[in-house]
């Protein structure tokens, strides 16, 4: 059987000047690549170099690093994420990527562990540790996809050391502070502030509510766009029910709070709180307010987590110290564990403490 002629070779195109090479890369795919050459002989040399590199990559199991720019990767990453993220989250992504564009090397293959570490160090003096963590999380994801897309060998940001985020204190409003804020708030801010404090919903969840998501008769809301990506049902208490009932009803497709924009609401809430002497508080503090007062009212932490839409109990632990029964129940377990250590006397008073004074002291 005659040997099939090889399709490898060099050629010129009628529509473009220069030389091109056709060859099979290390993954077995046919490639046509423009080469730097002025003569046919130079083009053949370039083709042979490409074929040698492809053969080496096949033998060693490594890939050639792409020459695309960081800008091109982040554009491709943006297109990839557009259909996968909620609109509000996608808008925040653009801000994160703009910072990465400005602080990283221009070529993708030049992003090394050192370059990532330098970026973190440079950002540390400008933004909070939380902001840096969000930026590097986006970078890690983009580079992880770049590996899948065979643009780079490995992810240089995978083991990046990030600044530690301090938990800080959970700022929540007292009933007096909340009443003061609601009384001083302009009309357009009263409903979102009330809903956040009375239900514990996030700002994005509140602003994405449509009238089709409202069941006033059943006293519930259906959250279709949540941070966790799963639908959640919110039970309406009297206060939250009253807030929604006071709004002018719209069509099912209309937003519940039409015309309220997230960034504006966030900024104006801080100004409102500051004007009322409510310091170190933001719109998100209203979510903490709902959770904190639930815990202080004796609601168990599991139920608090269900109201907030937490996926894991660990996320609700920040409110444990506010629960009057949680810690009491925990230390109460010691009574059961050490039952019988101190026997009760005739009057019910524990006995045996005197003997404890003679126990040997630890060295």
Tab-separated table of N, CA, C and O in Angstrom, residues 18-19 30 40 50 90 109 152 154-156 178 202 208 225-226 240 277 281 307 320 330 341 350 362:
chain	number	residue	atom	x	y	z
A	18	UNK	N	3.760	36.729	3.467
A	18	UNK	CA	4.482	35.937	4.445
A	18	UNK	C	4.336	34.449	4.227
A	18	UNK	O	3.642	33.989	3.310
A	19	UNK	N	5.008	33.686	5.078
A	19	UNK	CA	5.036	32.233	4.969
A	19	UNK	C	4.272	31.595	6.123
A	19	UNK	O	4.278	32.087	7.248
A	30	UNK	N	-4.076	19.324	13.866
A	30	UNK	CA	-3.449	20.001	12.732
A	30	UNK	C	-3.421	21.495	12.985
A	30	UNK	O	-4.427	22.109	13.346
A	40	UNK	N	11.711	30.614	1.311
A	40	UNK	CA	11.161	29.271	1.517
A	40	UNK	C	12.067	28.452	2.427
A	40	UNK	O	11.585	27.684	3.276
A	50	UNK	N	9.180	23.745	14.636
A	50	UNK	CA	7.857	23.494	15.212
A	50	UNK	C	7.614	21.997	15.395
A	50	UNK	O	7.075	21.559	16.424
A	90	UNK	N	-21.624	39.551	38.383
A	90	UNK	CA	-20.844	39.777	37.167
A	90	UNK	C	-20.345	41.219	37.095
A	90	UNK	O	-19.220	41.480	36.652
A	109	UNK	N	2.234	34.181	30.052
A	109	UNK	CA	3.314	33.280	30.444
A	109	UNK	C	4.290	33.924	31.428
A	109	UNK	O	5.102	33.228	32.041
A	152	UNK	N	-1.332	27.445	29.485
A	152	UNK	CA	-0.167	27.409	30.374
A	152	UNK	C	-0.066	26.013	30.981
A	152	UNK	O	-1.012	25.226	30.926
A	154	UNK	N	0.767	25.219	34.337
A	154	UNK	CA	0.257	25.101	35.695
A	154	UNK	C	-0.249	26.458	36.180
A	154	UNK	O	-0.027	27.481	35.532
A	155	UNK	N	-0.917	26.446	37.311
A	155	UNK	CA	-1.505	27.655	37.874
A	155	UNK	C	-0.548	28.275	38.887
A	155	UNK	O	-0.416	27.769	40.009
A	156	UNK	N	0.119	29.378	38.555
A	156	UNK	CA	1.100	29.978	39.474
A	156	UNK	C	0.476	30.629	40.701
A	156	UNK	O	1.187	30.939	41.668
A	178	UNK	N	-32.121	51.347	64.918
A	178	UNK	CA	-32.902	51.004	63.737
A	178	UNK	C	-34.097	51.939	63.585
A	178	UNK	O	-34.395	52.410	62.483
A	202	UNK	N	-29.843	39.587	51.966
A	202	UNK	CA	-28.741	40.375	51.438
A	202	UNK	C	-29.290	41.460	50.522
A	202	UNK	O	-30.394	41.345	49.982
A	208	UNK	N	-33.156	42.058	43.702
A	208	UNK	CA	-33.495	41.176	42.576
A	208	UNK	C	-34.914	40.613	42.683
A	208	UNK	O	-35.351	39.868	41.799
A	225	UNK	N	-32.573	34.380	43.048
A	225	UNK	CA	-31.173	34.746	42.818
A	225	UNK	C	-30.499	34.942	44.157
A	225	UNK	O	-30.562	36.007	44.752
A	226	UNK	N	-29.861	33.897	44.676
A	226	UNK	CA	-29.168	33.963	45.948
A	226	UNK	C	-27.668	33.820	45.723
A	226	UNK	O	-27.212	33.384	44.674
A	240	UNK	N	-42.088	42.627	58.110
A	240	UNK	CA	-41.720	42.494	56.694
A	240	UNK	C	-42.965	42.486	55.817
A	240	UNK	O	-42.984	43.096	54.734
A	277	UNK	N	-25.506	59.082	64.096
A	277	UNK	CA	-24.569	58.648	65.127
A	277	UNK	C	-24.405	57.147	65.206
A	277	UNK	O	-23.967	56.614	66.234
A	281	UNK	N	-21.142	51.082	60.684
A	281	UNK	CA	-22.243	50.259	60.185
A	281	UNK	C	-22.456	50.515	58.704
A	281	UNK	O	-22.188	51.613	58.205
A	307	UNK	N	-32.624	30.865	58.208
A	307	UNK	CA	-33.189	32.168	57.840
A	307	UNK	C	-32.223	32.928	56.940
A	307	UNK	O	-32.617	33.538	55.943
A	320	UNK	N	-22.947	32.837	67.837
A	320	UNK	CA	-23.118	31.918	68.967
A	320	UNK	C	-23.011	32.639	70.307
A	320	UNK	O	-23.755	32.342	71.239
A	330	UNK	N	-24.107	24.331	76.300
A	330	UNK	CA	-22.810	23.684	76.075
A	330	UNK	C	-22.124	23.350	77.393
A	330	UNK	O	-21.699	22.212	77.622
A	341	UNK	N	-19.410	13.237	90.817
A	341	UNK	CA	-18.108	13.653	91.334
A	341	UNK	C	-18.279	14.322	92.689
A	341	UNK	O	-17.533	14.064	93.637
A	350	UNK	N	-23.685	20.314	97.473
A	350	UNK	CA	-22.605	19.411	97.089
A	350	UNK	C	-21.586	19.241	98.197
A	350	UNK	O	-21.236	20.198	98.897
A	362	UNK	N	-0.418	20.295	90.621
A	362	UNK	CA	0.373	19.934	89.441
A	362	UNK	C	1.765	20.540	89.496
A	362	UNK	O	1.938	21.673	89.957
